[in-house]
Coordinates of C-alpha atoms in Angstrom, one line a residue:
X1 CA 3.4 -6.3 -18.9
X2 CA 5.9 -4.1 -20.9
X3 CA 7.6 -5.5 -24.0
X4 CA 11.2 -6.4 -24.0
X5 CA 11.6 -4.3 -27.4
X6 CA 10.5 -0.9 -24.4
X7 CA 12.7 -2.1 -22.1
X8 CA 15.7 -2.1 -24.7
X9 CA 15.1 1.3 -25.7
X10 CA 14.8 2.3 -22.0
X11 CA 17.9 0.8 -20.9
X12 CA 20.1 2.1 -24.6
X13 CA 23.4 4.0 -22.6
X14 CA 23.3 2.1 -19.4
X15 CA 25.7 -0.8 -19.7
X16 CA 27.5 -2.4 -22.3
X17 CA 27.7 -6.2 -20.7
X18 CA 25.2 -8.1 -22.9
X19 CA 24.4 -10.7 -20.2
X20 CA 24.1 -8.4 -17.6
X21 CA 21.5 -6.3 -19.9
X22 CA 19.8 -9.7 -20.3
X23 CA 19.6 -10.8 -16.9
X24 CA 18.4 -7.3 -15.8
X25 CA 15.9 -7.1 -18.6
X26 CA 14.3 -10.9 -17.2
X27 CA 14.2 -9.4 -14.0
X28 CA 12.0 -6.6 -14.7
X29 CA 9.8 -8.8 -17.0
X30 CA 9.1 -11.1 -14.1
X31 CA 7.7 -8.3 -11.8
X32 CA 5.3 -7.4 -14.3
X33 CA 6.1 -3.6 -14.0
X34 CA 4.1 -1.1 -16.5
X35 CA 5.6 0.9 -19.3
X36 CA 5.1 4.1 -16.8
X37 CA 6.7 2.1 -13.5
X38 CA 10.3 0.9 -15.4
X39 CA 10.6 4.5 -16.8
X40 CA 10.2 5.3 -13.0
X41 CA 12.9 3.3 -12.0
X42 CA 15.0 3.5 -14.4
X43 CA 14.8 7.6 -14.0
X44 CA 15.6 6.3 -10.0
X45 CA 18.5 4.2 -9.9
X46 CA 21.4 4.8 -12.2
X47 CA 23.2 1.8 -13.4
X48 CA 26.2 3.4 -14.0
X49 CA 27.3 3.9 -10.2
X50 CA 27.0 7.6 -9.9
X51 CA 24.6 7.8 -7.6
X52 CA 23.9 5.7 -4.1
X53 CA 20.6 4.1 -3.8
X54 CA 20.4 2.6 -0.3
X55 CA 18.4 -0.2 0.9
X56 CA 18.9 -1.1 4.5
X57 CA 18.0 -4.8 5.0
X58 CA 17.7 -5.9 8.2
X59 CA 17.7 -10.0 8.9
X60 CA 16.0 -11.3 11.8
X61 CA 15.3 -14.9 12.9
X62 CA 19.0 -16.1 11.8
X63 CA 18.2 -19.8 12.3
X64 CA 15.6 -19.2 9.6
X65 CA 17.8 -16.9 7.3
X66 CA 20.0 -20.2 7.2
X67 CA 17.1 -22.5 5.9
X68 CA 16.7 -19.8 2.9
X69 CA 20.5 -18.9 2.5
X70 CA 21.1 -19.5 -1.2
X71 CA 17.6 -17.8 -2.0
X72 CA 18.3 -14.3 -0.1
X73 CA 22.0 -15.0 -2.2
X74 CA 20.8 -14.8 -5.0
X75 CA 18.2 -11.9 -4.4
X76 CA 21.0 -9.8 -3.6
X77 CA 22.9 -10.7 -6.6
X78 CA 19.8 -9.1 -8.2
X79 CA 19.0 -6.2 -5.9
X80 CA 23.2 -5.2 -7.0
X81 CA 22.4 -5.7 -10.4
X82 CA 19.5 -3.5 -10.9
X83 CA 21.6 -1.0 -9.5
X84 CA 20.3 -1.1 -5.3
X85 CA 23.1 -0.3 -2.6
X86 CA 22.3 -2.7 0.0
X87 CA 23.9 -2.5 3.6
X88 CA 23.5 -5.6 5.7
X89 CA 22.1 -5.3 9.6
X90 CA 21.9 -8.4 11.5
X91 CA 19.8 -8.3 14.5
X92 CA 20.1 -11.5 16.5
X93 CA 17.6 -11.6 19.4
X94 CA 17.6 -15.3 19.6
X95 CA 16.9 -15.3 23.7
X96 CA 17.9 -19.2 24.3
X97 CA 21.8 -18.6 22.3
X98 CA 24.7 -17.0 24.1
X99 CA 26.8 -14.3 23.2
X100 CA 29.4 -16.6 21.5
X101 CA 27.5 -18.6 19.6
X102 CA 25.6 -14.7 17.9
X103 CA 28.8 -14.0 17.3
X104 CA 29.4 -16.9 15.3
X105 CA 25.8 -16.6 13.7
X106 CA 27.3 -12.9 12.7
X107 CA 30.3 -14.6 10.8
X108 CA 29.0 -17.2 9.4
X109 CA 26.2 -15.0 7.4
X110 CA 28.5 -12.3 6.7
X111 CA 30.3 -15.2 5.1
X112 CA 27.5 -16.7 3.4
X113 CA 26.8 -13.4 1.5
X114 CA 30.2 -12.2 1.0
X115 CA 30.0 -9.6 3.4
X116 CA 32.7 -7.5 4.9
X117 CA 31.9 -6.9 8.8
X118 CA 31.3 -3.6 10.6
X119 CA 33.1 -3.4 13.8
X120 CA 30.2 -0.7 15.2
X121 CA 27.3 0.9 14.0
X122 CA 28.8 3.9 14.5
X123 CA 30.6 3.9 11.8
X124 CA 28.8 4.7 8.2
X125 CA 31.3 5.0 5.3
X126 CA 30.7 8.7 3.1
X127 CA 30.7 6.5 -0.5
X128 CA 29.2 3.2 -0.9
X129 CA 28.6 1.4 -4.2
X130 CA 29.1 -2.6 -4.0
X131 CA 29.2 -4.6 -6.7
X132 CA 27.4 -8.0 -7.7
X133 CA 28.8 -10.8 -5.7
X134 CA 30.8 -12.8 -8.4
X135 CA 32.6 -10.1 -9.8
X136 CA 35.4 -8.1 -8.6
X137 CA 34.6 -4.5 -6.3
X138 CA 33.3 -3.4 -3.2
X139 CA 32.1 -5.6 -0.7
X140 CA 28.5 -4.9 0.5
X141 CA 29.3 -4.4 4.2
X142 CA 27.5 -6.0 7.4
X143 CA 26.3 -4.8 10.8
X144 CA 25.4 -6.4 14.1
X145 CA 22.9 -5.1 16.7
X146 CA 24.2 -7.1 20.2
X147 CA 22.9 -7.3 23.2
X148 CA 24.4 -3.9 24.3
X149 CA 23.3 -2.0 21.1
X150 CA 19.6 0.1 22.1
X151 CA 16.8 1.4 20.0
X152 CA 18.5 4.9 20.0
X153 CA 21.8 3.3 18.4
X154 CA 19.5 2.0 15.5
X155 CA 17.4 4.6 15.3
X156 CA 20.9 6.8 15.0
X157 CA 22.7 4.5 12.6
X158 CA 19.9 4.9 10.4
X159 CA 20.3 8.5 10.5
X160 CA 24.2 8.6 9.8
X161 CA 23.5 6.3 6.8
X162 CA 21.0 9.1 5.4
X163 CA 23.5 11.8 6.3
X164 CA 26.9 10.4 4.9
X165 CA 25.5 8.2 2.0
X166 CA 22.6 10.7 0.8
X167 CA 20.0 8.6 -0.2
X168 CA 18.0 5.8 2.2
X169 CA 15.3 4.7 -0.4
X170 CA 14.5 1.2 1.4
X171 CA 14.4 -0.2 5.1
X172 CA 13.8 -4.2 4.4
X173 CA 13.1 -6.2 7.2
X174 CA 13.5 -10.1 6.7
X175 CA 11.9 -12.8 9.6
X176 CA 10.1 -15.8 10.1
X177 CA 6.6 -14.4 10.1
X178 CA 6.3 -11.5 7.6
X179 CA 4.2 -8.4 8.2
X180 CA 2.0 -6.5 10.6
X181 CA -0.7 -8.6 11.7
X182 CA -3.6 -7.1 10.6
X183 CA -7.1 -7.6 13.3
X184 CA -9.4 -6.7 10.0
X185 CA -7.1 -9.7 8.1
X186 CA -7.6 -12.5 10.2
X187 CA -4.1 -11.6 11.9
X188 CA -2.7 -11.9 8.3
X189 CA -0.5 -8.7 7.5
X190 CA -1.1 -5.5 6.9
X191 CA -0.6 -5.2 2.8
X192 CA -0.4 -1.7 3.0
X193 CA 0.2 1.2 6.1
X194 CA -0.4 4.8 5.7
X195 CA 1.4 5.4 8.7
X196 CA 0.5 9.1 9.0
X197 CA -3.0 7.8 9.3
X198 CA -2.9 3.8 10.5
X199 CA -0.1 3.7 12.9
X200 CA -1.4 4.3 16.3
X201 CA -4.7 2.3 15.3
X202 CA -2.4 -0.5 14.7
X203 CA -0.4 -0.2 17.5
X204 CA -3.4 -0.3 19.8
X205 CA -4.7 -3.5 18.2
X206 CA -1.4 -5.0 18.4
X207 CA -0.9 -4.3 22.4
X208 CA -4.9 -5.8 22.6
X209 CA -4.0 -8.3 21.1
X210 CA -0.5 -9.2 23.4
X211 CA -2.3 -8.8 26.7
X212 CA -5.4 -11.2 25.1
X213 CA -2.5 -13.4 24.7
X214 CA -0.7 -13.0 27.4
X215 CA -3.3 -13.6 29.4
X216 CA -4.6 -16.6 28.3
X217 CA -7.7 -15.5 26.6
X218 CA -7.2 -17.5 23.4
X219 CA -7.8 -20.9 22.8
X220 CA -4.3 -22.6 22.9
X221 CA -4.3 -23.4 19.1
X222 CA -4.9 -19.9 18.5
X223 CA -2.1 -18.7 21.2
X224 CA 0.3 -21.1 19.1
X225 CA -0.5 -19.8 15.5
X226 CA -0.2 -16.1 16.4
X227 CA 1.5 -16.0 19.3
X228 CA 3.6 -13.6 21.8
X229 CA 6.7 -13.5 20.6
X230 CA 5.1 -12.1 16.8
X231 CA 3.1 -9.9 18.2
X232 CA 6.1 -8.7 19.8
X233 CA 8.2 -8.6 17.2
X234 CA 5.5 -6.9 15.3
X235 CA 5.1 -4.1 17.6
X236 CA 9.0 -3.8 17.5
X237 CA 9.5 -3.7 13.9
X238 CA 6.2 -1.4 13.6
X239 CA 7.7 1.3 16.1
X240 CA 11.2 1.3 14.0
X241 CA 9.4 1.1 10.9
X242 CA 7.4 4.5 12.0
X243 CA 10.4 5.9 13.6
X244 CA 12.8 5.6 11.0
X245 CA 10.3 6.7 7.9
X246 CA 10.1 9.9 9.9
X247 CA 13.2 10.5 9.7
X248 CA 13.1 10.2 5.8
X249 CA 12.0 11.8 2.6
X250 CA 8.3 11.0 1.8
X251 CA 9.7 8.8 -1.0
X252 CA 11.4 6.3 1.2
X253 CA 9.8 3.4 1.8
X254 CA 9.5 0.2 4.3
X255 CA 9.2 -3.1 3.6
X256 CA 8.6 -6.4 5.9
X257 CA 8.1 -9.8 4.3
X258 CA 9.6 -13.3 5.5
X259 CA 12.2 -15.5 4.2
X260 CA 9.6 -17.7 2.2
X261 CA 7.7 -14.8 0.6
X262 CA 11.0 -13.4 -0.6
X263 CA 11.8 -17.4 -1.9
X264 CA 8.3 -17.6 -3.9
X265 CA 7.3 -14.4 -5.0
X266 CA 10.3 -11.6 -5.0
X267 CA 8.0 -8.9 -2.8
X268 CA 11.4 -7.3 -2.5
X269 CA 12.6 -7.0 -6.4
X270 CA 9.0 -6.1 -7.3
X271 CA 8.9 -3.2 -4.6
X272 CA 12.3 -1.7 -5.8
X273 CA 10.9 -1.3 -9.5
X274 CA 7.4 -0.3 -8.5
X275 CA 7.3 0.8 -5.2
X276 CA 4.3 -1.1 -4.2
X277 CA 2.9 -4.2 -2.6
X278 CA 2.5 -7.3 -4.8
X279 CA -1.2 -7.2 -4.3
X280 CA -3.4 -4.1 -3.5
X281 CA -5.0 -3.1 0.0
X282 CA -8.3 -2.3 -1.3
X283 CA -8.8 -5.4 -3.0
X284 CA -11.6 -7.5 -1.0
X285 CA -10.7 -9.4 2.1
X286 CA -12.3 -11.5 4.3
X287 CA -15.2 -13.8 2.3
X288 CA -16.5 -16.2 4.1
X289 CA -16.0 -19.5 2.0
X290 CA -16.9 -23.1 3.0
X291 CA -13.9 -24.3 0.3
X292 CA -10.9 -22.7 -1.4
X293 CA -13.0 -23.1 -4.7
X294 CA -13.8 -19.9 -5.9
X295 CA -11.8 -17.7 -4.3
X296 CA -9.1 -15.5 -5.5
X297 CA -5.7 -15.9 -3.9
X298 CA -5.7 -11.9 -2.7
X299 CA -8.5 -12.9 -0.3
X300 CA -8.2 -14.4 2.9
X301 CA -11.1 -16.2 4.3
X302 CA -12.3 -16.0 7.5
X303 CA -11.8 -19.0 9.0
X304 CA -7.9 -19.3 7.1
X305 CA -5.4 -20.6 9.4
X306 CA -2.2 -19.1 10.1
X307 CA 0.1 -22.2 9.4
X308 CA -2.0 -22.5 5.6
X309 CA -0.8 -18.6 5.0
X310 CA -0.3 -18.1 1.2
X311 CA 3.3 -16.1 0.8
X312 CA 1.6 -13.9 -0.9
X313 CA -0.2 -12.4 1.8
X314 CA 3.1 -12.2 4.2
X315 CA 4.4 -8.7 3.3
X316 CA 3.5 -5.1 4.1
X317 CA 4.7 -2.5 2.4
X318 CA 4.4 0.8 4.8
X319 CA 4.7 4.9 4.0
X320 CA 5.4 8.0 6.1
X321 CA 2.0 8.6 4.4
X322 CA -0.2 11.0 3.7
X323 CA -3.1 12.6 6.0
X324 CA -6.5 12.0 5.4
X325 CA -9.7 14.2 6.3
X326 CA -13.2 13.3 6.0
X327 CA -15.7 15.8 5.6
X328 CA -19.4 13.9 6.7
X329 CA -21.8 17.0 6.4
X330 CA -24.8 16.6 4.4
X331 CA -25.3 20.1 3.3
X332 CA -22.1 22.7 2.7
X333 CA -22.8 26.1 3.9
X334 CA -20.4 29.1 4.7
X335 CA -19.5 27.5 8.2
X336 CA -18.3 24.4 6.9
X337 CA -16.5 25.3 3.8
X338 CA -14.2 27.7 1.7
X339 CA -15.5 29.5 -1.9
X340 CA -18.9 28.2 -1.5
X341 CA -21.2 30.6 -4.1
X342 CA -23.2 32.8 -2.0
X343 CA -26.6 31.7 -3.3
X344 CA -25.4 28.2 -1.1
X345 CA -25.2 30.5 2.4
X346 CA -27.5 30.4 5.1
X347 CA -28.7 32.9 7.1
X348 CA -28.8 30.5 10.1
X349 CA -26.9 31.2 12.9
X350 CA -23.9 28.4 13.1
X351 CA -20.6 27.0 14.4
X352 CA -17.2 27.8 12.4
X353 CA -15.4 24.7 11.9
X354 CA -11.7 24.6 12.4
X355 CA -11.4 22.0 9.2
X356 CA -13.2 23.5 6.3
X357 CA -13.9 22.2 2.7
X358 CA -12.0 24.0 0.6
X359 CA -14.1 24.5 -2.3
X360 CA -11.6 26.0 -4.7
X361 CA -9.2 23.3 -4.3
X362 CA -11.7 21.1 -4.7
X363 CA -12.3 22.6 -8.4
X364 CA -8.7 22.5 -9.1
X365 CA -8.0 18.8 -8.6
X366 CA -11.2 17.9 -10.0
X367 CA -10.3 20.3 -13.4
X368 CA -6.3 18.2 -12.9
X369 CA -7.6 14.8 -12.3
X370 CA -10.7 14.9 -15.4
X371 CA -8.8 17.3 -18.2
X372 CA -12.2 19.3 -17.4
X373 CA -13.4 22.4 -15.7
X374 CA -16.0 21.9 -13.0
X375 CA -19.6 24.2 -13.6
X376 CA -19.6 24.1 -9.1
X377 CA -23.1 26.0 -9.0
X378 CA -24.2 23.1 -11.1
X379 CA -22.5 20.4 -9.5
X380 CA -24.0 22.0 -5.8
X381 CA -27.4 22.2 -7.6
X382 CA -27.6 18.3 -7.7
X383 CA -25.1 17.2 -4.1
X384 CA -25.7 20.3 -2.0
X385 CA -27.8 18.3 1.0
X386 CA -27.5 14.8 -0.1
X387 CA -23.5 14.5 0.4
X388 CA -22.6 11.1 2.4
X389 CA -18.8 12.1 2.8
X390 CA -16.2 14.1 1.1
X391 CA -12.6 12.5 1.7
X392 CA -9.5 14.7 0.8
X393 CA -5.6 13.1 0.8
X394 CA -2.9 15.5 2.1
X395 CA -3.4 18.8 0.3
X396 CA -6.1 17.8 -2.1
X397 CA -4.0 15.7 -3.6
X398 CA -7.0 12.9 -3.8
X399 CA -10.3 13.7 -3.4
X400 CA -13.6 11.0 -3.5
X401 CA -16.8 12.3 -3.4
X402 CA -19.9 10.4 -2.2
X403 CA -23.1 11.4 -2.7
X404 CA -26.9 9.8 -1.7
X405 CA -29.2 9.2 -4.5
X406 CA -32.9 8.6 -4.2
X407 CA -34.9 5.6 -5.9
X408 CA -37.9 3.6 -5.5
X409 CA -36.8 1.9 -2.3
X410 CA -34.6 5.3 -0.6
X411 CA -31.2 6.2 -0.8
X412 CA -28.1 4.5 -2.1
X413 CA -24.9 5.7 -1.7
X414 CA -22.6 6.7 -5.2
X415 CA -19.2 7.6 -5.2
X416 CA -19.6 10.3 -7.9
X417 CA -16.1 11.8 -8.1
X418 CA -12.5 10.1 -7.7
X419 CA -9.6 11.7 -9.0
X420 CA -5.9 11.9 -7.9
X421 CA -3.2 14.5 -9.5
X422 CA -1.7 13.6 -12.5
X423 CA 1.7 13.5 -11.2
X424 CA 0.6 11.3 -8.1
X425 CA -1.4 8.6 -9.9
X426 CA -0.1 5.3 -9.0
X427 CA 1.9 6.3 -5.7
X428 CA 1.6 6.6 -2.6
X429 CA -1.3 3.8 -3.4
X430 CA -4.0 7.1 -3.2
X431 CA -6.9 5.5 -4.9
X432 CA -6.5 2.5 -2.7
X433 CA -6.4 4.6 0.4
X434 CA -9.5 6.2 -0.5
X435 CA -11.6 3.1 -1.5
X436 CA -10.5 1.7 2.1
X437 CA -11.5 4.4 3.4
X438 CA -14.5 4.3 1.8
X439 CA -15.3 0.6 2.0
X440 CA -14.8 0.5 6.0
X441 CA -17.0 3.4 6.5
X442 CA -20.1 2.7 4.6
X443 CA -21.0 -0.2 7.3
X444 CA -23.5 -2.3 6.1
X445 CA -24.5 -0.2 2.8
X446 CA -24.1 -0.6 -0.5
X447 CA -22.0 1.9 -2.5
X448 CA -22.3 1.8 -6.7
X449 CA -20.7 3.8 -9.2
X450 CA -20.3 4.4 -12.4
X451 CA -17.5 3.9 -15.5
X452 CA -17.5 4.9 -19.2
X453 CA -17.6 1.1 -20.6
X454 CA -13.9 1.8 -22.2
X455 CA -12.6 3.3 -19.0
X456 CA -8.7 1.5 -19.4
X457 CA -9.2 1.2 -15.1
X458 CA -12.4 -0.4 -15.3
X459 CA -10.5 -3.9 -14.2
X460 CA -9.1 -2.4 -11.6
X461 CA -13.1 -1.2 -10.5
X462 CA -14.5 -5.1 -11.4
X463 CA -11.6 -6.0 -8.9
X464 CA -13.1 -4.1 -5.9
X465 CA -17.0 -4.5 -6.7
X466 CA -19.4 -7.1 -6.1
X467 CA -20.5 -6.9 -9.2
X468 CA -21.2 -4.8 -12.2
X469 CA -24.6 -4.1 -14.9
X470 CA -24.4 -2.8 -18.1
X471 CA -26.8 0.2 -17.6
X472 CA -26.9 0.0 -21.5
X473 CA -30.0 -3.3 -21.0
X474 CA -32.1 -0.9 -18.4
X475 CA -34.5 0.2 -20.7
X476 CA -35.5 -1.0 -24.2
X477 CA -33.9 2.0 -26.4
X478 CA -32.4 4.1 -24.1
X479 CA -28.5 3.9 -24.9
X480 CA -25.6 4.3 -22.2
X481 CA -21.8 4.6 -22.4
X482 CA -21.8 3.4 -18.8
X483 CA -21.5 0.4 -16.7
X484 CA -22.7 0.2 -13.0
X485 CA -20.5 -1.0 -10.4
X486 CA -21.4 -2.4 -7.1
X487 CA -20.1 -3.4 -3.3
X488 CA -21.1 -4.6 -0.2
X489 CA -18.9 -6.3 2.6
X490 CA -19.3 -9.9 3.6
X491 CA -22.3 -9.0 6.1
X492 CA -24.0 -6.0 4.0
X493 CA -26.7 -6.3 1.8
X494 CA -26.7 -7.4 -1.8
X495 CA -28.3 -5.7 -4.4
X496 CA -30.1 -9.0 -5.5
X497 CA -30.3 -10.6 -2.5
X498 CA -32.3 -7.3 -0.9
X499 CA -34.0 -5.3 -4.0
X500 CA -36.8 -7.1 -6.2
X501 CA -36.3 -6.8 -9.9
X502 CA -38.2 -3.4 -10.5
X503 CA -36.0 -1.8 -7.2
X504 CA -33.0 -2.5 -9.2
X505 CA -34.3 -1.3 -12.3
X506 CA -35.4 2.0 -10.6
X507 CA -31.8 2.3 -8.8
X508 CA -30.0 1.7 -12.3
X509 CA -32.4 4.0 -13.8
X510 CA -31.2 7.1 -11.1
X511 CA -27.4 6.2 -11.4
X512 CA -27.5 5.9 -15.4
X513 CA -29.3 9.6 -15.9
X514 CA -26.9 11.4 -13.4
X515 CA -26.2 15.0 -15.2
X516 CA -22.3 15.7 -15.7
X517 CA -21.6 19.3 -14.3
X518 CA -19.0 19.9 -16.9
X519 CA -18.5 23.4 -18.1
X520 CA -18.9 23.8 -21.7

């Protein structure tokens, strides 16, 4: 966590108003934000109203907003204070209420949060900058979407408010339920969507999963806990979510929690200052327990019932994204990749691909990511022909490389490079994209690497692994400056479960004496 001494220095010009600088001060503490993440946002969002930074919060389920009134209250009191813009949408699709009593819902929250209400969604204001609710200024302003409002009048609001006011950074949906359901969660949501890459897969398991329930193929318990009408409303707030994000810069982000989440643990504060979920989406999920003893709140076992949800797991946090390609050839020749040293081509006849490994990109985020320069002929001494998958994000702006290494007992698969640009590290949630990627793909395997023992990320490995050996106790004097980490899903096979001692040994042995291909 950063000190509060950092944070005063940071936040020296910004205000004056000794209380306010305290109250805004506690609120970052609480998130927990690095040194790096509040120089982020304070770089962001300027304090001193010069600059709009929009957030466009959209409350669903009214009868719930009203059981959680003075919590969302005071939220926004602390969204205004940290320098946030937010314009109000309420979307009443209560089926069972008439049109008087929405309207009445309308005024009575606009009330509630000292709103000042929109006559039509066609009408954005060109300057927008409320101020905290118990002091004097601008109003933040409120919207309704009624029954004769469509998708395309949404969809086109959203625009204006981009066009006339500059800056969309947020869309925040509020309900009853939270997030995407997530098939590969248990139906729990979706922590984080690449929607470049996960959209239409989700999509498709969410309209499986309505016509399973719509027809009847679910126990009724089942039906009850996760039923149409949030699978619906999932699949609406999905399709604005990806509609709307492509409207906007790469930077803007969406956010769906519930009324309770936002109560317990502030996924909406902590998103503003970070701009990331409260808990990572490559963290494990899943584990089959018997009892809640001995497992970690982040994972969701697989007989967890929907109406024992932890809040914690209610939000997901979704990107425009990035694009992800996965190389799976073995052996690189000229037919399958860009810059590869001629002593590398074959004289075989083959088949151009239309997605090549770019080779000299490859050296240049490895040489950006490391602070060193790849020796490639080196490096394609040892891989060439024993390469599991290559995985590149967007324009090699993450690459992972996997590799199969031999021991006593076959092949193991090692993830032998991972490296993001520098500018890039900790958003866009790259590293986690690509140890999903990896994790879901390697089936019932087991994938180790390896970490200098004072890598500062080497918690954020023993996180994500199984396990982990000090390759150091191998062998009786034979020194390392490694540790060996390890994974397997819920059904693969475990080292120790599946290797006898001397297997492991061997395996540790390969993985500890891996050559760096470092120029010197």
């Amino acid at each position: 966590m950063i000190r509060f001494r950092s944070l005063l220095h940071f936040t020296r010009g910004y205000t004056n108003d000794a209380k306010f600088k305290r109250d805004f001060i506690s609120t970052i503490l609480q998130s927990t934000v690095t040194r790096r993440e509040a120089k982020d946002y304070l770089k962001k969002y300027d304090l001193n109203g010069n600059k709009n930074n929009i957030s466009l919060i959209i409350l669903e389920d009214v009868n719930e907003l009203l059981q959680h009134k003075q919590s969302l209250k005071e939220n926004l009191t602390k969204l205004l204070n940290l320098g946030v813009s937010p314009i109000m949408l309420l979307l009443d699709n209560e089926k069972h209420e008439n049109k008087e009593h929405k309207l009445l819902n309308y005024y009575k929250v606009s009330d509630l949060l000292d709103c000042t209400t929109m006559p039509s969604l066609e009408y954005v204001p060109f300057s927008y900058k409320p101020t905290s609710m118990n002091k004097m200024g601008q109003r933040m302003i409120m919207y309704r979407l009624d029954e004769r409002s469509s998708n395309d009048d949404l969809i086109n609001f959203i625009k204006n408010i981009n066009k006339n006011l500059g800056s969309l950074e947020k869309i925040i949906i509020l309900n009853q339920n939270g997030g995407i359901p997530f098939k590969q969660r248990n139906w729990n949501s979706h922590i984080f969507m690449n929607m470049k890459d996960e959209y239409n897969i989700s999509k498709k398991e969410l309209d499986d999963r309505l016509k399973e329930l719509e027809q009847e193929k679910v126990d009724v318990l089942e039906k009850n806990n996760n039923g149409v009408s949030v699978i619906k409303q999932a699949l609406f707030n999905l399709e604005l979510m990806n509609e709307s994000l492509n409207l906007l810069p790469l930077s803007s982000t969406g956010l769906i929690t519930s009324y309770k989440a936002m109560e317990n643990n502030n996924p909406i504060i902590h998103n503003i200052l970070t701009d990331r979920a409260l808990v990572s989406c490559s963290l494990p999920m899943l584990k089959d327990y018997d009892a809640d003893k001995g497992r970690k709140w982040y994972e969701v076992g697989i007989n967890h019932k929907r109406e024992n949800i932890d809040v914690n797991i209610q939000t997901t946090v979704l990107k425009k994204g990035v694009d992800i390609t996965i190389f799976k050839d073995r052996l690189l020749t000229q037919f399958n990749s860009v810059g590869l040293p001629k002593k590398y081509c074959t004289n075989a006849v083959g088949e151009e691909r239309e997605k090549k490994l770019d080779l000299n990109k490859m050296k240049v985020i490895i040489k950006e990511s490391f602070g060193r320069e790849l020796d490639l002929e080196h490096y394609l001494d040892r891989i060439n022909g024993n390469i599991f998958m290559i995985i590149i994000i967007g324009d090699y702006e993450g690459i992972a490389i996997l590799t199969y290494e031999k021991y006593d007992k076959g092949e193991i698969i090692y993830l032998d490079k991972l490296g993001v640009l520098p500018h890039l590290k900790g958003s866009l949630g790259i590293s986690d994209l690509m140890f999903v990627e990896m994790f879901d793909r390697i089936e019932d395997d087991i994938l180790v690497w390896r970490s200098r023992k004072v890598n500062v990320v080497n918690k954020w490995y023993f996180q994500r692994s199984k396990g982990t050996i000090d390759l150091d106790k191998i062998d009786e004097g034979v020194d390392s400056i490694f540790r060996l980490f390890y994974y397997c899903d819920n059904n693969g096979r475990d080292m120790f479960t599946t290797l006898d001692k001397e297997s492991v040994k061997s395996l540790c042995r390969e993985i500890r004496d891996i050559q760096p291909s470092w120029k010197t």
